[in-house]
PDB file of C-alpha atoms in Angstrom:
ATOM      1  CA  MET H  10     -74.445  71.641-207.561  1.00 83.00           C
ATOM      2  CA  GLY H  11     -72.429  71.466-210.777  1.00 93.00           C
ATOM      3  CA  ASP H  12     -72.960  71.721-214.508  1.00 96.00           C
ATOM      4  CA  TRP H  13     -76.300  70.831-216.064  1.00 96.00           C
ATOM      5  CA  VAL H  14     -76.887  70.188-219.774  1.00 96.00           C
ATOM      6  CA  GLY H  15     -79.924  69.291-221.783  1.00 95.00           C
ATOM      7  CA  TRP H  16     -82.479  70.417-224.260  1.00 94.00           C
ATOM      8  CA  ALA H  17     -85.546  72.643-224.459  1.00 96.00           C
ATOM      9  CA  TYR H  18     -88.460  71.627-226.680  1.00 96.00           C
ATOM     10  CA  LEU H  19     -90.454  74.744-227.493  1.00 96.00           C
ATOM     11  CA  ASP H  20     -94.135  74.116-228.211  1.00 94.00           C
ATOM     12  CA  GLN H  21     -94.380  76.159-231.419  1.00 86.00           C
ATOM     13  CA  SER H  22     -90.845  76.940-232.523  1.00 82.00           C
ATOM     14  CA  GLY H  23     -88.382  74.038-232.402  1.00 90.00           C
ATOM     15  CA  ASP H  24     -85.781  73.045-229.877  1.00 92.00           C
ATOM     16  CA  LEU H  25     -82.459  74.240-228.523  1.00 93.00           C
ATOM     17  CA  PRO H  26     -79.651  73.192-226.175  1.00 93.00           C
ATOM     18  CA  LEU H  27     -79.378  74.379-222.576  1.00 94.00           C
ATOM     19  CA  ARG H  28     -76.403  74.577-220.250  1.00 94.00           C
ATOM     20  CA  LEU H  29     -76.234  75.924-216.682  1.00 95.00           C
ATOM     21  CA  ARG H  30     -73.633  76.030-213.956  1.00 95.00           C
ATOM     22  CA  ILE H  31     -74.895  76.176-210.390  1.00 94.00           C
ATOM     23  CA  ASP H  32     -72.312  76.726-207.671  1.00 91.00           C
ATOM     24  CA  ARG H  33     -71.714  78.542-204.410  1.00 88.00           C
ATOM     25  CA  ASP H  34     -70.084  81.878-203.825  1.00 85.00           C
ATOM     26  CA  GLN H  35     -69.832  84.080-200.727  1.00 87.00           C
ATOM     27  CA  ASN H  36     -73.540  84.994-201.094  1.00 85.00           C
ATOM     28  CA  GLY H  37     -74.858  81.429-201.434  1.00 85.00           C
ATOM     29  CA  LEU H  38     -75.992  79.624-204.575  1.00 88.00           C
ATOM     30  CA  ARG H  39     -75.436  81.289-207.934  1.00 91.00           C
ATOM     31  CA  VAL H  40     -76.228  80.266-211.485  1.00 95.00           C
ATOM     32  CA  ARG H  41     -74.505  81.012-214.791  1.00 94.00           C
ATOM     33  CA  PHE H  42     -76.357  80.477-218.063  1.00 93.00           C
ATOM     34  CA  ASP H  43     -74.967  79.635-221.511  1.00 92.00           C
ATOM     35  CA  GLU H  44     -77.016  80.808-224.519  1.00 90.00           C
ATOM     36  CA  LEU H  45     -75.346  78.319-226.840  1.00 89.00           C
ATOM     37  CA  VAL H  46     -77.302  79.148-230.007  1.00 87.00           C
ATOM     38  CA  SER H  47     -76.415  82.839-229.510  1.00 86.00           C
ATOM     39  CA  LYS H  48     -72.765  81.921-228.817  1.00 85.00           C
ATOM     40  CA  ARG H  49     -72.945  83.723-225.459  1.00 88.00           C
ATOM     41  CA  TYR H  50     -71.524  82.013-222.399  1.00 88.00           C
ATOM     42  CA  ASP H  51     -71.244  82.316-218.626  1.00 91.00           C
ATOM     43  CA  LEU H  52     -74.074  84.846-218.377  1.00 94.00           C
ATOM     44  CA  PRO H  53     -75.590  85.897-215.054  1.00 94.00           C
ATOM     45  CA  ALA H  54     -78.987  84.551-214.025  1.00 96.00           C
ATOM     46  CA  ARG H  55     -81.063  84.406-210.835  1.00 95.00           C
ATOM     47  CA  LEU H  56     -81.842  81.222-208.950  1.00 94.00           C
ATOM     48  CA  SER H  57     -84.849  80.720-206.717  1.00 93.00           C
ATOM     49  CA  TRP H  58     -84.581  77.443-204.803  1.00 89.00           C
ATOM     50  CA  GLN H  59     -87.290  75.838-202.649  1.00 92.00           C
ATOM     51  CA  PRO H  60     -86.315  72.138-202.738  1.00 91.00           C
ATOM     52  CA  PRO H  61     -87.161  70.277-204.861  1.00 94.00           C
ATOM     53  CA  ASN H  62     -88.457  73.204-206.988  1.00 96.00           C
ATOM     54  CA  LEU H  63     -86.206  75.741-208.636  1.00 94.00           C
ATOM     55  CA  THR H  64     -86.561  78.658-210.998  1.00 97.00           C
ATOM     56  CA  VAL H  65     -83.756  80.107-213.097  1.00 97.00           C
ATOM     57  CA  THR H  66     -84.334  83.533-214.637  1.00 97.00           C
ATOM     58  CA  ARG H  67     -82.019  85.092-217.210  1.00 96.00           C
ATOM     59  CA  GLU H  68     -82.688  88.774-217.958  1.00 95.00           C
ATOM     60  CA  ARG H  69     -81.490  89.419-221.511  1.00 92.00           C
ATOM     61  CA  PRO H  70     -80.050  92.783-222.639  1.00 91.00           C
ATOM     62  CA  THR H  71     -83.079  93.184-224.937  1.00 91.00           C
ATOM     63  CA  GLY H  72     -85.378  93.179-221.901  1.00 93.00           C
ATOM     64  CA  SER H  73     -86.765  89.728-222.672  1.00 95.00           C
ATOM     65  CA  ARG H  74     -86.420  86.848-220.233  1.00 96.00           C
ATOM     66  CA  ILE H  75     -85.558  83.203-220.224  1.00 96.00           C
ATOM     67  CA  VAL H  76     -87.265  81.392-217.333  1.00 98.00           C
ATOM     68  CA  LEU H  77     -86.788  77.743-216.422  1.00 98.00           C
ATOM     69  CA  ASP H  78     -89.287  76.537-213.810  1.00 98.00           C
ATOM     70  CA  GLY H  79     -88.567  72.960-212.817  1.00 97.00           C
ATOM     71  CA  MET H  80     -88.127  70.242-210.264  1.00 97.00           C
ATOM     72  CA  LEU H  81     -84.878  68.592-209.198  1.00 95.00           C
ATOM     73  CA  GLU H  82     -85.111  64.801-208.968  1.00 94.00           C
ATOM     74  CA  GLY H  83     -81.786  63.017-208.476  1.00 90.00           C
ATOM     75  CA  GLY H  84     -79.532  63.916-211.387  1.00 92.00           C
ATOM     76  CA  THR H  85     -82.191  65.636-213.498  1.00 95.00           C
ATOM     77  CA  ILE H  86     -84.086  68.903-213.587  1.00 96.00           C
ATOM     78  CA  ARG H  87     -87.301  68.857-215.617  1.00 98.00           C
ATOM     79  CA  GLY H  88     -89.959  71.444-216.124  1.00 98.00           C
ATOM     80  CA  ARG H  89     -91.306  74.258-218.252  1.00 98.00           C
ATOM     81  CA  ILE H  90     -89.342  76.961-220.044  1.00 98.00           C
ATOM     82  CA  ASN H  91     -90.313  80.376-221.360  1.00 97.00           C
ATOM     83  CA  TRP H  92     -87.663  81.592-223.817  1.00 94.00           C
ATOM     84  CA  SER H  93     -88.548  85.208-224.555  1.00 93.00           C
ATOM     85  CA  GLY H  94     -92.248  84.381-224.937  1.00 93.00           C
ATOM     86  CA  TYR H  95     -91.848  80.905-226.481  1.00 95.00           C
ATOM     87  CA  GLU H  96     -92.952  78.181-224.084  1.00 97.00           C
ATOM     88  CA  GLY H  97     -92.093  74.511-223.879  1.00 97.00           C
ATOM     89  CA  ASP H  98     -90.540  71.743-221.819  1.00 98.00           C
ATOM     90  CA  PHE H  99     -86.925  71.255-220.772  1.00 97.00           C
ATOM     91  CA  ASP H 100     -84.858  68.399-219.434  1.00 96.00           C
ATOM     92  CA  LEU H 101     -81.387  68.836-217.877  1.00 97.00           C
ATOM     93  CA  SER H 102     -78.925  66.199-216.654  1.00 96.00           C
ATOM     94  CA  ARG H 103     -76.164  66.812-214.140  1.00 96.00           C
ATOM     95  CA  SER H 104     -72.692  66.383-215.531  1.00 97.00           C
ATOM     96  CA  PRO H 105     -70.547  63.966-213.527  1.00 96.00           C
ATOM     97  CA  GLU H 106     -67.640  66.423-213.770  1.00 95.00           C
ATOM     98  CA  PRO H 107     -67.184  70.110-214.588  1.00 95.00           C
ATOM     99  CA  ILE H 108     -67.582  71.214-218.200  1.00 95.00           C
ATOM    100  CA  ALA H 109     -64.796  73.645-219.060  1.00 93.00           C
ATOM    101  CA  ARG H 110     -65.884  77.074-220.284  1.00 88.00           C
ATOM    102  CA  ILE H 111     -63.832  77.335-223.474  1.00 87.00           C
ATOM    103  CA  ALA H 112     -64.480  79.629-226.434  1.00 84.00           C
ATOM    104  CA  PRO H 113     -65.706  77.459-229.342  1.00 83.00           C
ATOM    105  CA  GLU H 114     -63.216  79.181-231.662  1.00 83.00           C
ATOM    106  CA  LEU H 115     -60.517  77.119-229.951  1.00 86.00           C
ATOM    107  CA  PHE H 116     -62.179  73.962-231.294  1.00 88.00           C
ATOM    108  CA  GLU H 117     -61.763  75.068-234.912  1.00 83.00           C
ATOM    109  CA  GLY H 118     -59.617  72.623-236.791  1.00 87.00           C
ATOM    110  CA  LEU H 119     -60.626  69.659-234.631  1.00 93.00           C
ATOM    111  CA  THR H 120     -63.361  68.426-236.966  1.00 93.00           C
ATOM    112  CA  GLY H 121     -62.572  65.574-239.312  1.00 93.00           C
ATOM    113  CA  ILE H 122     -62.297  61.814-239.596  1.00 94.00           C
ATOM    114  CA  TYR H 123     -59.942  60.080-237.184  1.00 95.00           C
ATOM    115  CA  ARG H 124     -58.921  56.472-237.715  1.00 93.00           C
ATOM    116  CA  LEU H 125     -58.395  54.631-234.428  1.00 91.00           C
ATOM    117  CA  SER H 126     -57.705  51.258-236.034  1.00 91.00           C
ATOM    118  CA  ALA H 127     -58.289  49.410-239.302  1.00 91.00           C
ATOM    119  CA  GLU H 128     -61.832  48.639-238.112  1.00 91.00           C
ATOM    120  CA  ARG H 129     -62.731  51.851-236.302  1.00 92.00           C
ATOM    121  CA  SER H 130     -63.061  55.518-237.250  1.00 94.00           C
ATOM    122  CA  LEU H 131     -64.527  58.507-235.445  1.00 95.00           C
ATOM    123  CA  VAL H 132     -66.094  61.473-237.223  1.00 96.00           C
ATOM    124  CA  VAL H 133     -65.913  64.783-235.331  1.00 96.00           C
ATOM    125  CA  THR H 134     -68.302  67.511-236.495  1.00 95.00           C
ATOM    126  CA  SER H 135     -69.335  70.894-235.163  1.00 93.00           C
ATOM    127  CA  ARG H 136     -72.715  72.487-234.464  1.00 91.00           C
ATOM    128  CA  PHE H 137     -73.174  76.027-235.731  1.00 87.00           C
ATOM    129  CA  TRP H 138     -72.495  77.401-232.233  1.00 86.00           C
ATOM    130  CA  GLY H 139     -69.139  75.588-232.102  1.00 86.00           C
ATOM    131  CA  GLU H 140     -69.890  72.613-229.889  1.00 90.00           C
ATOM    132  CA  LEU H 141     -68.314  69.355-231.048  1.00 94.00           C
ATOM    133  CA  LEU H 142     -70.078  66.063-231.779  1.00 94.00           C
ATOM    134  CA  VAL H 143     -68.581  62.629-232.359  1.00 95.00           C
ATOM    135  CA  THR H 144     -69.898  59.707-234.377  1.00 94.00           C
ATOM    136  CA  ASP H 145     -68.365  56.316-233.662  1.00 91.00           C
ATOM    137  CA  LEU H 146     -68.931  54.685-237.057  1.00 88.00           C
ATOM    138  CA  PRO H 147     -68.714  50.970-236.175  1.00 85.00           C
ATOM    139  CA  ALA H 148     -70.858  51.381-233.039  1.00 85.00           C
ATOM    140  CA  GLY H 149     -73.297  53.852-234.618  1.00 86.00           C
ATOM    141  CA  ARG H 150     -73.043  56.077-231.516  1.00 88.00           C
ATOM    142  CA  TYR H 151     -73.584  59.824-231.870  1.00 91.00           C
ATOM    143  CA  ALA H 152     -72.738  61.994-228.858  1.00 93.00           C
ATOM    144  CA  THR H 153     -71.682  65.423-227.635  1.00 94.00           C
ATOM    145  CA  LEU H 154     -68.048  66.082-226.741  1.00 96.00           C
ATOM    146  CA  PHE H 155     -67.981  67.906-223.392  1.00 96.00           C
ATOM    147  CA  PRO H 156     -64.708  69.796-222.857  1.00 96.00           C
ATOM    148  CA  SER H 157     -62.587  69.174-219.764  1.00 96.00           C
ATOM    149  CA  ASP H 158     -59.750  71.297-221.178  1.00 93.00           C
ATOM    150  CA  THR H 159     -58.830  72.796-224.562  1.00 89.00           C
ATOM    151  CA  ASP H 160     -58.021  69.465-226.233  1.00 94.00           C
ATOM    152  CA  VAL H 161     -59.484  67.049-223.640  1.00 96.00           C
ATOM    153  CA  PHE H 162     -63.127  65.915-223.716  1.00 97.00           C
ATOM    154  CA  PHE H 163     -65.507  63.383-222.251  1.00 97.00           C
ATOM    155  CA  VAL H 164     -68.428  61.666-223.936  1.00 95.00           C
ATOM    156  CA  GLY H 165     -71.638  60.778-222.136  1.00 93.00           C
ATOM    157  CA  SER H 166     -74.070  57.962-222.777  1.00 87.00           C
ATOM    158  CA  ALA H 167     -76.009  59.713-225.575  1.00 86.00           C
ATOM    159  CA  MET H 168     -76.507  63.008-227.390  1.00 88.00           C
ATOM    160  CA  TYR H 169     -76.399  65.808-224.809  1.00 89.00           C
ATOM    161  CA  VAL H 170     -76.486  63.340-221.911  1.00 91.00           C
ATOM    162  CA  PRO H 171     -73.214  63.678-219.970  1.00 93.00           C
ATOM    163  CA  ALA H 172     -73.673  60.785-217.543  1.00 92.00           C
ATOM    164  CA  PRO H 173     -72.496  58.201-217.216  1.00 94.00           C
ATOM    165  CA  ILE H 174     -69.203  58.983-218.933  1.00 95.00           C
ATOM    166  CA  HIS H 175     -68.737  56.548-221.812  1.00 93.00           C
ATOM    167  CA  ALA H 176     -65.306  57.667-223.070  1.00 94.00           C
ATOM    168  CA  ARG H 177     -62.550  60.240-222.742  1.00 96.00           C
ATOM    169  CA  LEU H 178     -60.529  61.616-225.607  1.00 95.00           C
ATOM    170  CA  ARG H 179     -57.605  63.894-226.238  1.00 96.00           C
ATOM    171  CA  PHE H 180     -56.799  65.594-229.510  1.00 96.00           C
ATOM    172  CA  GLN H 181     -53.123  65.505-230.446  1.00 94.00           C
ATOM    173  CA  ARG H 182     -51.821  68.574-232.319  1.00 91.00           C
ATOM    174  CA  ASN H 183     -48.688  69.139-234.376  1.00 90.00           C
ATOM    175  CA  ASP H 184     -46.270  72.062-233.913  1.00 89.00           C
ATOM    176  CA  ASP H 185     -48.529  74.272-236.057  1.00 85.00           C
ATOM    177  CA  GLY H 186     -51.514  73.589-233.763  1.00 82.00           C
ATOM    178  CA  GLU H 187     -53.318  71.384-236.291  1.00 85.00           C
ATOM    179  CA  SER H 188     -55.150  68.335-234.981  1.00 89.00           C
ATOM    180  CA  ILE H 189     -53.503  65.151-236.244  1.00 90.00           C
ATOM    181  CA  SER H 190     -54.934  62.339-234.105  1.00 92.00           C
ATOM    182  CA  ILE H 191     -57.168  61.343-231.213  1.00 94.00           C
ATOM    183  CA  LYS H 192     -56.381  59.297-228.134  1.00 94.00           C
ATOM    184  CA  TRP H 193     -59.665  57.541-227.256  1.00 93.00           C
ATOM    185  CA  HIS H 194     -60.234  55.703-223.981  1.00 93.00           C
ATOM    186  CA  GLU H 195     -63.508  53.976-223.185  1.00 91.00           C
ATOM    187  CA  VAL H 196     -64.572  54.126-219.550  1.00 91.00           C
ATOM    188  CA  ASP H 197     -65.810  50.887-217.991  1.00 72.00           C
TER     189      ASP H 197
END
């Protein structure tokens, strides 16, 4: 079923990113949950699936729960979330390809301004949980960089929307591991 990314909009307390991986193992479907704002990744969760409805439950070590109760429609899952007592809505989109599970510390040093040409620069920034964002200055586009590998990423159509893939990029590093340039390729 793949990787799913999106956002939760809590009724009384703000918003936060969501990321799930749903796949099959020897026991059937399984789900892994990323608590991005807590910098905790690939955490176990339970999946209850009665098509098109699904419920994902993450039991936290504190005893609190995160519950996503939604409906699958094409490439989206939408519904209600309860994040340890805070309720709201969520919206997830299916990624067109796997999102690599890479420790955000490996992205340190990739932020900066990269000049692609005399007329075009990209600004790469980082969210406090380590995820990278890119701003294409001439186009005014602002999007999430989804990792395919340590220095290889894809960019979706908008912020936290992985599909369709708009561009692919690769960071080039020097012998000391410092990022020195970007190879950017727009996808037709």
